[in-house]
Amino acid sequence: MLLSSGADEKRSGLVVRCPVCFHPGRGERRCRICGFLLFGDPVLGAATEEDHRSAAAELAAAAHAWDLDAAQRTLSDPAGQAEIAGLLRPAPSDIPHPADSPRPVAPAPAVAAEPHALADLLHRLTTGELPEVLFVEFGTQRAAVVRAYAGAAGLPHARPCTETPWTEVVPELGPGEALCRFQLAGGIGTIEPVDRLNFDQAVRDWLHAVVPSACGGTGTRTTPLVLLRGGDGWALLDRAAAVLHDSCAASTDSAPASAPGSGELTATTARVRRLLRGAPLREPHTLLLGRAGTGMGDHVPVELVHHVLFEAGLRLAPGETRTAAVTVHGGPPVLPPGGGTAAPSETLTVVLPLLAGHYRSADHRPPLLGLPRAELPVHGSAHLTFVLHGPGEIEVRTDGDHLLDEAPDGPRPDLLALLARMPRCLPRPRPVELICAVEMSGTDRAEAAERVGFTSDLIRAAERHARTGGGLRVGVIGYYDHAPRNEHQPSRKLIQSVPPGPPARALQQLRELNCEVRPREALTSSLEDALKTAARMTTGQPAESVDRVLLVVGGRPPALPTQDGLVPGCPRAVDWREQLWTLRHRGVRVGVRAEPFAAPTTTPGVPSGHRLHYYLSRAWQELTATDRLLFRPGSDSAEQAALALAAGPSRDTHGSPLAFAAPVVPPHGNPTH
């Protein structure tokens, strides 16, 4: 084999440089980078013209193949590819095209990855033994440095420090992005090549400037350094890695970047954060919940408890996650602030504080990881899945795999301010005695059937919620128009009722009530008789303290005891205001489910017309004036009405901002009382 030009340099005392990849050699027979034969065995006689042509063609083919491999490695855009294609060293025309011949491939980096060394560094970082670890990435566009440090509870964090484009680190590199990447990949082309020894020195100078604590400049090498390799097989990036290992106290290497272009600072920081996910948990990751105590009396105490999601010492493998399933419970219903007439929501908005460690009231800055927000059913439960991606990184998902958002939108609230809203005690639910007075007269059967359907749903909803309290007893009153059906029935039963008892019996009574279809003639109903029946049902005190509630489900207000101008009077002279006073004096709360009655337009000049208009428009408000339990058809559901009726007047109107670890009040042995 003939000697190459690189061998001629060696004979004259110069540095041997491979004519294909321009890597400086040490007198080797073949180039250590591209494998090109630099010189062969001596032969007798002078080289012929054919020998020179063959050697030149072989060199040109190898050089073109080397440049083509570097160009393909850069993966530039079409414009960049066209620019690089014009710079490739040409292939000889008398040998096969290099694309059809094997091309040299750069060998793998000499330094292997050390996952155990990196794991040890992360452990020492989270325990506080190391104040910081520096990550240096030689990317395909930039050289970058990211600082990793441990914060509260040993949680690792990554902060970008430096990013420098390669054209500033090594001014000899081409100014264009495509050309610079081509040269970093090892391409030579027809332009002035980058001197490899000058490149090494430029990288060395940059390292001493940006990481002096790890690469000299401070007299000691105390700061550990981790090299993040850039593109796989990029010749100059491999040289930069070799310079770092020779100049700095690099502790370990990572694998090469998964795709070109990862040298941008944002991508570098994200890459470091992915590595930091392999750090161990110094403190357990916990969920802060409320729990109702077992104290005696009318109220139960509320305390804070921690549910450990992930134990301390847990370490994740690359790409690994861990999950923890937790069932959380909603608290009691929340009444509108200020005692408004709106029905309470069927769900509660709570936050789920995620902590590193345990909350202590003396801590001014608890190690808060997140405050996801969840919607829980009142007195209901939800199954949540907590997914750990790394120290301090937890996602919360519902059964439907819905990712919970942070709460609320905007800046994160202070945990101490949040916990200040946590009630110290909750009223102990008492048995409920519910009486439903349903108007069974209407212009068609659908009108009365809708009221019966709503009342049935209300009783079932109240029965579900009664299982978390002291039980439920239900009575039913069906009331009809005063006027007889026909002249042959001058006296008929206006009221059909069943006293409070098991909910199933009340539902049966509802199904047996007859609907009365009548043209809408009377402006009032026999509701005053229903109130009198309800007053008889509440005579005397029960054996234990109960919450008594009367709910009127009707369409027309009650009549006055006597005719007052155009205001109708009750044929039986029952005073509904007196009956209402009796009910309230006995502690019975009164609610109404009806639209405000639309009084007819009065004819000007008709005596008492304004009085009729005022009475019909104000009667419902007078019925609910004290308790303000007014529900609207079409907007307030049976579930909402049941929650409002079950919520005692002393209920905390703000509710609990946290979920509960268990039902607020355990079920009683006899839910139907």
mmCIF file with all atom_site columns, C-alpha atoms in Angstrom, residues 260-447:
data_model
loop_
_atom_site.group_PDB
_atom_site.id
_atom_site.type_symbol
_atom_site.label_atom_id
_atom_site.label_alt_id
_atom_site.label_comp_id
_atom_site.label_asym_id
_atom_site.label_entity_id
_atom_site.label_seq_id
_atom_site.pdbx_PDB_ins_code
_atom_site.Cartn_x
_atom_site.Cartn_y
_atom_site.Cartn_z
_atom_site.occupancy
_atom_site.B_iso_or_equiv
_atom_site.pdbx_formal_charge
_atom_site.auth_seq_id
_atom_site.auth_comp_id
_atom_site.auth_asym_id
_atom_site.auth_atom_id
_atom_site.pdbx_PDB_model_num
ATOM 1   C CA . PRO A 1 260 ? -30.532  16.008 17.168 1.00 0.00 ? 260 PRO A CA 1
ATOM 2   C CA . GLY A 1 261 ? -31.064  19.539 18.304 1.00 0.00 ? 261 GLY A CA 1
ATOM 3   C CA . SER A 1 262 ? -31.374  18.783 22.019 1.00 0.00 ? 262 SER A CA 1
ATOM 4   C CA . GLY A 1 263 ? -28.671  21.285 22.878 1.00 0.00 ? 263 GLY A CA 1
ATOM 5   C CA . GLU A 1 264 ? -31.135  24.104 23.368 1.00 0.00 ? 264 GLU A CA 1
ATOM 6   C CA . LEU A 1 265 ? -31.270  25.268 26.962 1.00 0.00 ? 265 LEU A CA 1
ATOM 7   C CA . THR A 1 266 ? -34.930  24.468 27.541 1.00 0.00 ? 266 THR A CA 1
ATOM 8   C CA . ALA A 1 267 ? -34.392  20.941 26.269 1.00 0.00 ? 267 ALA A CA 1
ATOM 9   C CA . THR A 1 268 ? -31.235  20.607 28.355 1.00 0.00 ? 268 THR A CA 1
ATOM 10  C CA . THR A 1 269 ? -33.065  21.618 31.525 1.00 0.00 ? 269 THR A CA 1
ATOM 11  C CA . ALA A 1 270 ? -35.889  19.196 30.748 1.00 0.00 ? 270 ALA A CA 1
ATOM 12  C CA . ARG A 1 271 ? -33.312  16.468 30.161 1.00 0.00 ? 271 ARG A CA 1
ATOM 13  C CA . VAL A 1 272 ? -31.732  17.129 33.541 1.00 0.00 ? 272 VAL A CA 1
ATOM 14  C CA . ARG A 1 273 ? -35.119  17.080 35.218 1.00 0.00 ? 273 ARG A CA 1
ATOM 15  C CA . ARG A 1 274 ? -35.790  13.671 33.722 1.00 0.00 ? 274 ARG A CA 1
ATOM 16  C CA . LEU A 1 275 ? -32.512  12.442 35.208 1.00 0.00 ? 275 LEU A CA 1
ATOM 17  C CA . LEU A 1 276 ? -33.401  13.975 38.584 1.00 0.00 ? 276 LEU A CA 1
ATOM 18  C CA . ARG A 1 277 ? -36.529  11.827 38.643 1.00 0.00 ? 277 ARG A CA 1
ATOM 19  C CA . GLY A 1 278 ? -34.208  8.982  39.579 1.00 0.00 ? 278 GLY A CA 1
ATOM 20  C CA . ALA A 1 279 ? -33.307  10.646 42.891 1.00 0.00 ? 279 ALA A CA 1
ATOM 21  C CA . PRO A 1 280 ? -34.636  8.929  46.029 1.00 0.00 ? 280 PRO A CA 1
ATOM 22  C CA . LEU A 1 281 ? -37.439  10.433 48.103 1.00 0.00 ? 281 LEU A CA 1
ATOM 23  C CA . ARG A 1 282 ? -35.885  11.831 51.254 1.00 0.00 ? 282 ARG A CA 1
ATOM 24  C CA . GLU A 1 283 ? -39.309  12.453 52.813 1.00 0.00 ? 283 GLU A CA 1
ATOM 25  C CA . PRO A 1 284 ? -42.519  10.485 52.284 1.00 0.00 ? 284 PRO A CA 1
ATOM 26  C CA . HIS A 1 285 ? -44.997  12.081 49.894 1.00 0.00 ? 285 HIS A CA 1
ATOM 27  C CA . THR A 1 286 ? -48.308  12.453 51.705 1.00 0.00 ? 286 THR A CA 1
ATOM 28  C CA . LEU A 1 287 ? -51.874  13.619 51.103 1.00 0.00 ? 287 LEU A CA 1
ATOM 29  C CA . LEU A 1 288 ? -53.414  15.923 53.725 1.00 0.00 ? 288 LEU A CA 1
ATOM 30  C CA . LEU A 1 289 ? -57.023  15.087 54.586 1.00 0.00 ? 289 LEU A CA 1
ATOM 31  C CA . GLY A 1 290 ? -59.599  15.842 57.253 1.00 0.00 ? 290 GLY A CA 1
ATOM 32  C CA . ARG A 1 291 ? -61.111  13.289 59.601 1.00 0.00 ? 291 ARG A CA 1
ATOM 33  C CA . ALA A 1 292 ? -64.129  13.544 61.869 1.00 0.00 ? 292 ALA A CA 1
ATOM 34  C CA . GLY A 1 293 ? -63.476  12.475 65.437 1.00 0.00 ? 293 GLY A CA 1
ATOM 35  C CA . THR A 1 294 ? -65.651  10.538 67.842 1.00 0.00 ? 294 THR A CA 1
ATOM 36  C CA . GLY A 1 295 ? -66.425  13.166 70.458 1.00 0.00 ? 295 GLY A CA 1
ATOM 37  C CA . MET A 1 296 ? -69.742  13.249 72.294 1.00 0.00 ? 296 MET A CA 1
ATOM 38  C CA . GLY A 1 297 ? -72.352  15.979 72.106 1.00 0.00 ? 297 GLY A CA 1
ATOM 39  C CA . ASP A 1 298 ? -73.981  17.854 69.249 1.00 0.00 ? 298 ASP A CA 1
ATOM 40  C CA . HIS A 1 299 ? -70.699  18.386 67.398 1.00 0.00 ? 299 HIS A CA 1
ATOM 41  C CA . VAL A 1 300 ? -67.860  16.138 66.265 1.00 0.00 ? 300 VAL A CA 1
ATOM 42  C CA . PRO A 1 301 ? -64.248  17.409 66.213 1.00 0.00 ? 301 PRO A CA 1
ATOM 43  C CA . VAL A 1 302 ? -62.309  17.634 62.947 1.00 0.00 ? 302 VAL A CA 1
ATOM 44  C CA . GLU A 1 303 ? -58.591  16.843 62.795 1.00 0.00 ? 303 GLU A CA 1
ATOM 45  C CA . LEU A 1 304 ? -55.916  16.730 60.097 1.00 0.00 ? 304 LEU A CA 1
ATOM 46  C CA . VAL A 1 305 ? -54.469  13.383 59.033 1.00 0.00 ? 305 VAL A CA 1
ATOM 47  C CA . HIS A 1 306 ? -51.738  12.362 56.567 1.00 0.00 ? 306 HIS A CA 1
ATOM 48  C CA . HIS A 1 307 ? -52.194  9.553  54.087 1.00 0.00 ? 307 HIS A CA 1
ATOM 49  C CA . VAL A 1 308 ? -48.774  8.312  52.962 1.00 0.00 ? 308 VAL A CA 1
ATOM 50  C CA . LEU A 1 309 ? -48.789  7.922  49.183 1.00 0.00 ? 309 LEU A CA 1
ATOM 51  C CA . PHE A 1 310 ? -45.127  7.053  48.596 1.00 0.00 ? 310 PHE A CA 1
ATOM 52  C CA . GLU A 1 311 ? -42.653  6.028  51.280 1.00 0.00 ? 311 GLU A CA 1
ATOM 53  C CA . ALA A 1 312 ? -39.313  7.741  51.904 1.00 0.00 ? 312 ALA A CA 1
ATOM 54  C CA . GLY A 1 313 ? -36.371  6.115  50.140 1.00 0.00 ? 313 GLY A CA 1
ATOM 55  C CA . LEU A 1 314 ? -38.359  5.184  47.040 1.00 0.00 ? 314 LEU A CA 1
ATOM 56  C CA . ARG A 1 315 ? -36.297  5.508  43.849 1.00 0.00 ? 315 ARG A CA 1
ATOM 57  C CA . LEU A 1 316 ? -37.659  5.269  40.308 1.00 0.00 ? 316 LEU A CA 1
ATOM 58  C CA . ALA A 1 317 ? -35.860  3.667  37.396 1.00 0.00 ? 317 ALA A CA 1
ATOM 59  C CA . PRO A 1 318 ? -35.584  5.690  34.141 1.00 0.00 ? 318 PRO A CA 1
ATOM 60  C CA . GLY A 1 319 ? -39.066  6.071  32.680 1.00 0.00 ? 319 GLY A CA 1
ATOM 61  C CA . GLU A 1 320 ? -40.696  4.299  35.632 1.00 0.00 ? 320 GLU A CA 1
ATOM 62  C CA . THR A 1 321 ? -43.761  5.581  37.511 1.00 0.00 ? 321 THR A CA 1
ATOM 63  C CA . ARG A 1 322 ? -45.514  4.439  40.688 1.00 0.00 ? 322 ARG A CA 1
ATOM 64  C CA . THR A 1 323 ? -49.207  4.746  41.489 1.00 0.00 ? 323 THR A CA 1
ATOM 65  C CA . ALA A 1 324 ? -51.243  4.914  44.688 1.00 0.00 ? 324 ALA A CA 1
ATOM 66  C CA . ALA A 1 325 ? -55.041  4.585  44.778 1.00 0.00 ? 325 ALA A CA 1
ATOM 67  C CA . VAL A 1 326 ? -56.944  6.472  47.487 1.00 0.00 ? 326 VAL A CA 1
ATOM 68  C CA . THR A 1 327 ? -60.664  6.848  48.211 1.00 0.00 ? 327 THR A CA 1
ATOM 69  C CA . VAL A 1 328 ? -61.558  10.302 49.514 1.00 0.00 ? 328 VAL A CA 1
ATOM 70  C CA . HIS A 1 329 ? -64.900  11.437 50.908 1.00 0.00 ? 329 HIS A CA 1
ATOM 71  C CA . GLY A 1 330 ? -66.959  14.594 50.634 1.00 0.00 ? 330 GLY A CA 1
ATOM 72  C CA . GLY A 1 331 ? -68.216  16.481 53.652 1.00 0.00 ? 331 GLY A CA 1
ATOM 73  C CA . PRO A 1 332 ? -71.689  17.780 54.553 1.00 0.00 ? 332 PRO A CA 1
ATOM 74  C CA . PRO A 1 333 ? -73.700  20.083 52.260 1.00 0.00 ? 333 PRO A CA 1
ATOM 75  C CA . VAL A 1 334 ? -72.805  23.747 52.139 1.00 0.00 ? 334 VAL A CA 1
ATOM 76  C CA . LEU A 1 335 ? -75.529  26.329 52.513 1.00 0.00 ? 335 LEU A CA 1
ATOM 77  C CA . PRO A 1 336 ? -75.274  29.540 50.466 1.00 0.00 ? 336 PRO A CA 1
ATOM 78  C CA . PRO A 1 337 ? -73.482  32.374 52.320 1.00 0.00 ? 337 PRO A CA 1
ATOM 79  C CA . GLY A 1 338 ? -75.807  34.711 54.173 1.00 0.00 ? 338 GLY A CA 1
ATOM 80  C CA . GLY A 1 339 ? -78.695  32.267 54.234 1.00 0.00 ? 339 GLY A CA 1
ATOM 81  C CA . GLY A 1 340 ? -79.698  32.829 50.621 1.00 0.00 ? 340 GLY A CA 1
ATOM 82  C CA . THR A 1 341 ? -82.631  31.046 49.018 1.00 0.00 ? 341 THR A CA 1
ATOM 83  C CA . ALA A 1 342 ? -80.471  29.179 46.483 1.00 0.00 ? 342 ALA A CA 1
ATOM 84  C CA . ALA A 1 343 ? -80.229  25.409 46.944 1.00 0.00 ? 343 ALA A CA 1
ATOM 85  C CA . PRO A 1 344 ? -76.837  23.962 47.870 1.00 0.00 ? 344 PRO A CA 1
ATOM 86  C CA . SER A 1 345 ? -74.734  22.307 45.191 1.00 0.00 ? 345 SER A CA 1
ATOM 87  C CA . GLU A 1 346 ? -74.766  18.534 44.863 1.00 0.00 ? 346 GLU A CA 1
ATOM 88  C CA . THR A 1 347 ? -70.944  18.555 44.812 1.00 0.00 ? 347 THR A CA 1
ATOM 89  C CA . LEU A 1 348 ? -68.225  20.136 46.908 1.00 0.00 ? 348 LEU A CA 1
ATOM 90  C CA . THR A 1 349 ? -65.033  21.719 45.605 1.00 0.00 ? 349 THR A CA 1
ATOM 91  C CA . VAL A 1 350 ? -62.089  20.579 47.725 1.00 0.00 ? 350 VAL A CA 1
ATOM 92  C CA . VAL A 1 351 ? -58.324  20.774 47.387 1.00 0.00 ? 351 VAL A CA 1
ATOM 93  C CA . LEU A 1 352 ? -55.899  17.909 47.943 1.00 0.00 ? 352 LEU A CA 1
ATOM 94  C CA . PRO A 1 353 ? -52.664  19.236 49.504 1.00 0.00 ? 353 PRO A CA 1
ATOM 95  C CA . LEU A 1 354 ? -49.698  17.071 48.482 1.00 0.00 ? 354 LEU A CA 1
ATOM 96  C CA . LEU A 1 355 ? -46.780  17.360 50.893 1.00 0.00 ? 355 LEU A CA 1
ATOM 97  C CA . ALA A 1 356 ? -43.202  16.138 51.141 1.00 0.00 ? 356 ALA A CA 1
ATOM 98  C CA . GLY A 1 357 ? -43.245  14.992 54.741 1.00 0.00 ? 357 GLY A CA 1
ATOM 99  C CA . HIS A 1 358 ? -45.849  15.933 57.333 1.00 0.00 ? 358 HIS A CA 1
ATOM 100 C CA . TYR A 1 359 ? -47.537  19.250 58.003 1.00 0.00 ? 359 TYR A CA 1
ATOM 101 C CA . ARG A 1 360 ? -46.834  20.781 61.370 1.00 0.00 ? 360 ARG A CA 1
ATOM 102 C CA . SER A 1 361 ? -48.589  23.915 62.508 1.00 0.00 ? 361 SER A CA 1
ATOM 103 C CA . ALA A 1 362 ? -45.273  25.445 63.589 1.00 0.00 ? 362 ALA A CA 1
ATOM 104 C CA . ASP A 1 363 ? -43.909  25.282 60.013 1.00 0.00 ? 363 ASP A CA 1
ATOM 105 C CA . HIS A 1 364 ? -44.053  28.594 58.221 1.00 0.00 ? 364 HIS A CA 1
ATOM 106 C CA . ARG A 1 365 ? -43.252  27.023 54.842 1.00 0.00 ? 365 ARG A CA 1
ATOM 107 C CA . PRO A 1 366 ? -44.607  23.502 54.691 1.00 0.00 ? 366 PRO A CA 1
ATOM 108 C CA . PRO A 1 367 ? -43.112  21.394 51.875 1.00 0.00 ? 367 PRO A CA 1
ATOM 109 C CA . LEU A 1 368 ? -46.086  21.760 49.536 1.00 0.00 ? 368 LEU A CA 1
ATOM 110 C CA . LEU A 1 369 ? -45.891  19.782 46.270 1.00 0.00 ? 369 LEU A CA 1
ATOM 111 C CA . GLY A 1 370 ? -49.244  20.730 44.783 1.00 0.00 ? 370 GLY A CA 1
ATOM 112 C CA . LEU A 1 371 ? -52.866  21.655 45.404 1.00 0.00 ? 371 LEU A CA 1
ATOM 113 C CA . PRO A 1 372 ? -54.985  19.786 42.866 1.00 0.00 ? 372 PRO A CA 1
ATOM 114 C CA . ARG A 1 373 ? -58.700  20.531 42.933 1.00 0.00 ? 373 ARG A CA 1
ATOM 115 C CA . ALA A 1 374 ? -61.461  17.914 42.919 1.00 0.00 ? 374 ALA A CA 1
ATOM 116 C CA . GLU A 1 375 ? -65.258  17.870 42.811 1.00 0.00 ? 375 GLU A CA 1
ATOM 117 C CA . LEU A 1 376 ? -66.685  15.405 45.343 1.00 0.00 ? 376 LEU A CA 1
ATOM 118 C CA . PRO A 1 377 ? -70.321  14.428 45.910 1.00 0.00 ? 377 PRO A CA 1
ATOM 119 C CA . VAL A 1 378 ? -71.830  15.668 49.147 1.00 0.00 ? 378 VAL A CA 1
ATOM 120 C CA . HIS A 1 379 ? -71.491  12.824 51.659 1.00 0.00 ? 379 HIS A CA 1
ATOM 121 C CA . GLY A 1 380 ? -70.136  10.784 48.741 1.00 0.00 ? 380 GLY A CA 1
ATOM 122 C CA . SER A 1 381 ? -66.750  9.438  47.751 1.00 0.00 ? 381 SER A CA 1
ATOM 123 C CA . ALA A 1 382 ? -64.347  9.443  44.812 1.00 0.00 ? 382 ALA A CA 1
ATOM 124 C CA . HIS A 1 383 ? -61.548  7.071  43.847 1.00 0.00 ? 383 HIS A CA 1
ATOM 125 C CA . LEU A 1 384 ? -58.356  8.894  42.870 1.00 0.00 ? 384 LEU A CA 1
ATOM 126 C CA . THR A 1 385 ? -55.067  7.641  41.463 1.00 0.00 ? 385 THR A CA 1
ATOM 127 C CA . PHE A 1 386 ? -51.827  9.429  42.357 1.00 0.00 ? 386 PHE A CA 1
ATOM 128 C CA . VAL A 1 387 ? -49.024  8.921  39.808 1.00 0.00 ? 387 VAL A CA 1
ATOM 129 C CA . LEU A 1 388 ? -45.442  9.578  40.937 1.00 0.00 ? 388 LEU A CA 1
ATOM 130 C CA . HIS A 1 389 ? -43.059  10.626 38.137 1.00 0.00 ? 389 HIS A CA 1
ATOM 131 C CA . GLY A 1 390 ? -40.206  11.632 40.414 1.00 0.00 ? 390 GLY A CA 1
ATOM 132 C CA . PRO A 1 391 ? -39.503  13.466 43.674 1.00 0.00 ? 391 PRO A CA 1
ATOM 133 C CA . GLY A 1 392 ? -42.131  16.173 44.022 1.00 0.00 ? 392 GLY A CA 1
ATOM 134 C CA . GLU A 1 393 ? -43.834  15.291 40.712 1.00 0.00 ? 393 GLU A CA 1
ATOM 135 C CA . ILE A 1 394 ? -47.300  13.809 41.279 1.00 0.00 ? 394 ILE A CA 1
ATOM 136 C CA . GLU A 1 395 ? -50.271  13.694 38.923 1.00 0.00 ? 395 GLU A CA 1
ATOM 137 C CA . VAL A 1 396 ? -53.788  13.075 40.244 1.00 0.00 ? 396 VAL A CA 1
ATOM 138 C CA . ARG A 1 397 ? -56.328  11.295 38.052 1.00 0.00 ? 397 ARG A CA 1
ATOM 139 C CA . THR A 1 398 ? -59.954  10.310 38.542 1.00 0.00 ? 398 THR A CA 1
ATOM 140 C CA . ASP A 1 399 ? -61.597  6.990  37.688 1.00 0.00 ? 399 ASP A CA 1
ATOM 141 C CA . GLY A 1 400 ? -62.192  8.284  34.167 1.00 0.00 ? 400 GLY A CA 1
ATOM 142 C CA . ASP A 1 401 ? -58.459  9.052  33.802 1.00 0.00 ? 401 ASP A CA 1
ATOM 143 C CA . HIS A 1 402 ? -59.200  12.781 33.975 1.00 0.00 ? 402 HIS A CA 1
ATOM 144 C CA . LEU A 1 403 ? -56.203  14.789 35.133 1.00 0.00 ? 403 LEU A CA 1
ATOM 145 C CA . LEU A 1 404 ? -57.032  17.103 38.035 1.00 0.00 ? 404 LEU A CA 1
ATOM 146 C CA . ASP A 1 405 ? -55.930  20.707 37.703 1.00 0.00 ? 405 ASP A CA 1
ATOM 147 C CA . GLU A 1 406 ? -54.198  22.822 40.281 1.00 0.00 ? 406 GLU A CA 1
ATOM 148 C CA . ALA A 1 407 ? -56.540  24.929 42.405 1.00 0.00 ? 407 ALA A CA 1
ATOM 149 C CA . PRO A 1 408 ? -57.383  27.652 41.988 1.00 0.00 ? 408 PRO A CA 1
ATOM 150 C CA . ASP A 1 409 ? -56.419  29.159 38.629 1.00 0.00 ? 409 ASP A CA 1
ATOM 151 C CA . GLY A 1 410 ? -53.624  31.653 38.997 1.00 0.00 ? 410 GLY A CA 1
ATOM 152 C CA . PRO A 1 411 ? -51.129  31.948 41.856 1.00 0.00 ? 411 PRO A CA 1
ATOM 153 C CA . ARG A 1 412 ? -51.102  29.053 44.303 1.00 0.00 ? 412 ARG A CA 1
ATOM 154 C CA . PRO A 1 413 ? -52.828  29.941 47.601 1.00 0.00 ? 413 PRO A CA 1
ATOM 155 C CA . ASP A 1 414 ? -51.033  29.762 50.904 1.00 0.00 ? 414 ASP A CA 1
ATOM 156 C CA . LEU A 1 415 ? -51.555  26.428 52.688 1.00 0.00 ? 415 LEU A CA 1
ATOM 157 C CA . LEU A 1 416 ? -51.821  28.063 56.100 1.00 0.00 ? 416 LEU A CA 1
ATOM 158 C CA . ALA A 1 417 ? -54.589  30.366 54.871 1.00 0.00 ? 417 ALA A CA 1
ATOM 159 C CA . LEU A 1 418 ? -56.341  27.377 53.366 1.00 0.00 ? 418 LEU A CA 1
ATOM 160 C CA . LEU A 1 419 ? -56.185  25.374 56.579 1.00 0.00 ? 419 LEU A CA 1
ATOM 161 C CA . ALA A 1 420 ? -57.438  28.368 58.560 1.00 0.00 ? 420 ALA A CA 1
ATOM 162 C CA . ARG A 1 421 ? -60.798  27.782 56.824 1.00 0.00 ? 421 ARG A CA 1
ATOM 163 C CA . MET A 1 422 ? -60.914  24.194 58.067 1.00 0.00 ? 422 MET A CA 1
ATOM 164 C CA . PRO A 1 423 ? -63.712  23.919 60.648 1.00 0.00 ? 423 PRO A CA 1
ATOM 165 C CA . ARG A 1 424 ? -62.634  22.653 64.048 1.00 0.00 ? 424 ARG A CA 1
ATOM 166 C CA . CYS A 1 425 ? -65.898  20.775 64.486 1.00 0.00 ? 425 CYS A CA 1
ATOM 167 C CA . LEU A 1 426 ? -68.987  19.822 62.525 1.00 0.00 ? 426 LEU A CA 1
ATOM 168 C CA . PRO A 1 427 ? -72.566  19.559 63.802 1.00 0.00 ? 427 PRO A CA 1
ATOM 169 C CA . ARG A 1 428 ? -73.515  15.962 64.378 1.00 0.00 ? 428 ARG A CA 1
ATOM 170 C CA . PRO A 1 429 ? -76.343  15.043 61.976 1.00 0.00 ? 429 PRO A CA 1
ATOM 171 C CA . ARG A 1 430 ? -79.636  14.380 63.710 1.00 0.00 ? 430 ARG A CA 1
ATOM 172 C CA . PRO A 1 431 ? -82.591  12.265 62.597 1.00 0.00 ? 431 PRO A CA 1
ATOM 173 C CA . VAL A 1 432 ? -84.792  14.033 60.056 1.00 0.00 ? 432 VAL A CA 1
ATOM 174 C CA . GLU A 1 433 ? -88.588  14.002 60.038 1.00 0.00 ? 433 GLU A CA 1
ATOM 175 C CA . LEU A 1 434 ? -89.753  15.141 56.614 1.00 0.00 ? 434 LEU A CA 1
ATOM 176 C CA . ILE A 1 435 ? -93.390  15.936 55.756 1.00 0.00 ? 435 ILE A CA 1
ATOM 177 C CA . CYS A 1 436 ? -94.203  16.458 52.076 1.00 0.00 ? 436 CYS A CA 1
ATOM 178 C CA . ALA A 1 437 ? -97.431  18.320 51.263 1.00 0.00 ? 437 ALA A CA 1
ATOM 179 C CA . VAL A 1 438 ? -98.230  17.763 47.576 1.00 0.00 ? 438 VAL A CA 1
ATOM 180 C CA . GLU A 1 439 ? -100.975 19.551 45.638 1.00 0.00 ? 439 GLU A CA 1
ATOM 181 C CA . MET A 1 440 ? -102.819 16.848 43.655 1.00 0.00 ? 440 MET A CA 1
ATOM 182 C CA . SER A 1 441 ? -105.125 19.164 41.651 1.00 0.00 ? 441 SER A CA 1
ATOM 183 C CA . GLY A 1 442 ? -104.154 20.490 38.253 1.00 0.00 ? 442 GLY A CA 1
ATOM 184 C CA . THR A 1 443 ? -105.342 21.430 34.809 1.00 0.00 ? 443 THR A CA 1
ATOM 185 C CA . ASP A 1 444 ? -104.089 18.056 33.538 1.00 0.00 ? 444 ASP A CA 1
ATOM 186 C CA . ARG A 1 445 ? -102.693 14.848 34.976 1.00 0.00 ? 445 ARG A CA 1
ATOM 187 C CA . ALA A 1 446 ? -99.122  15.704 33.905 1.00 0.00 ? 446 ALA A CA 1
ATOM 188 C CA . GLU A 1 447 ? -99.094  18.700 36.260 1.00 0.00 ? 447 GLU A CA 1
#
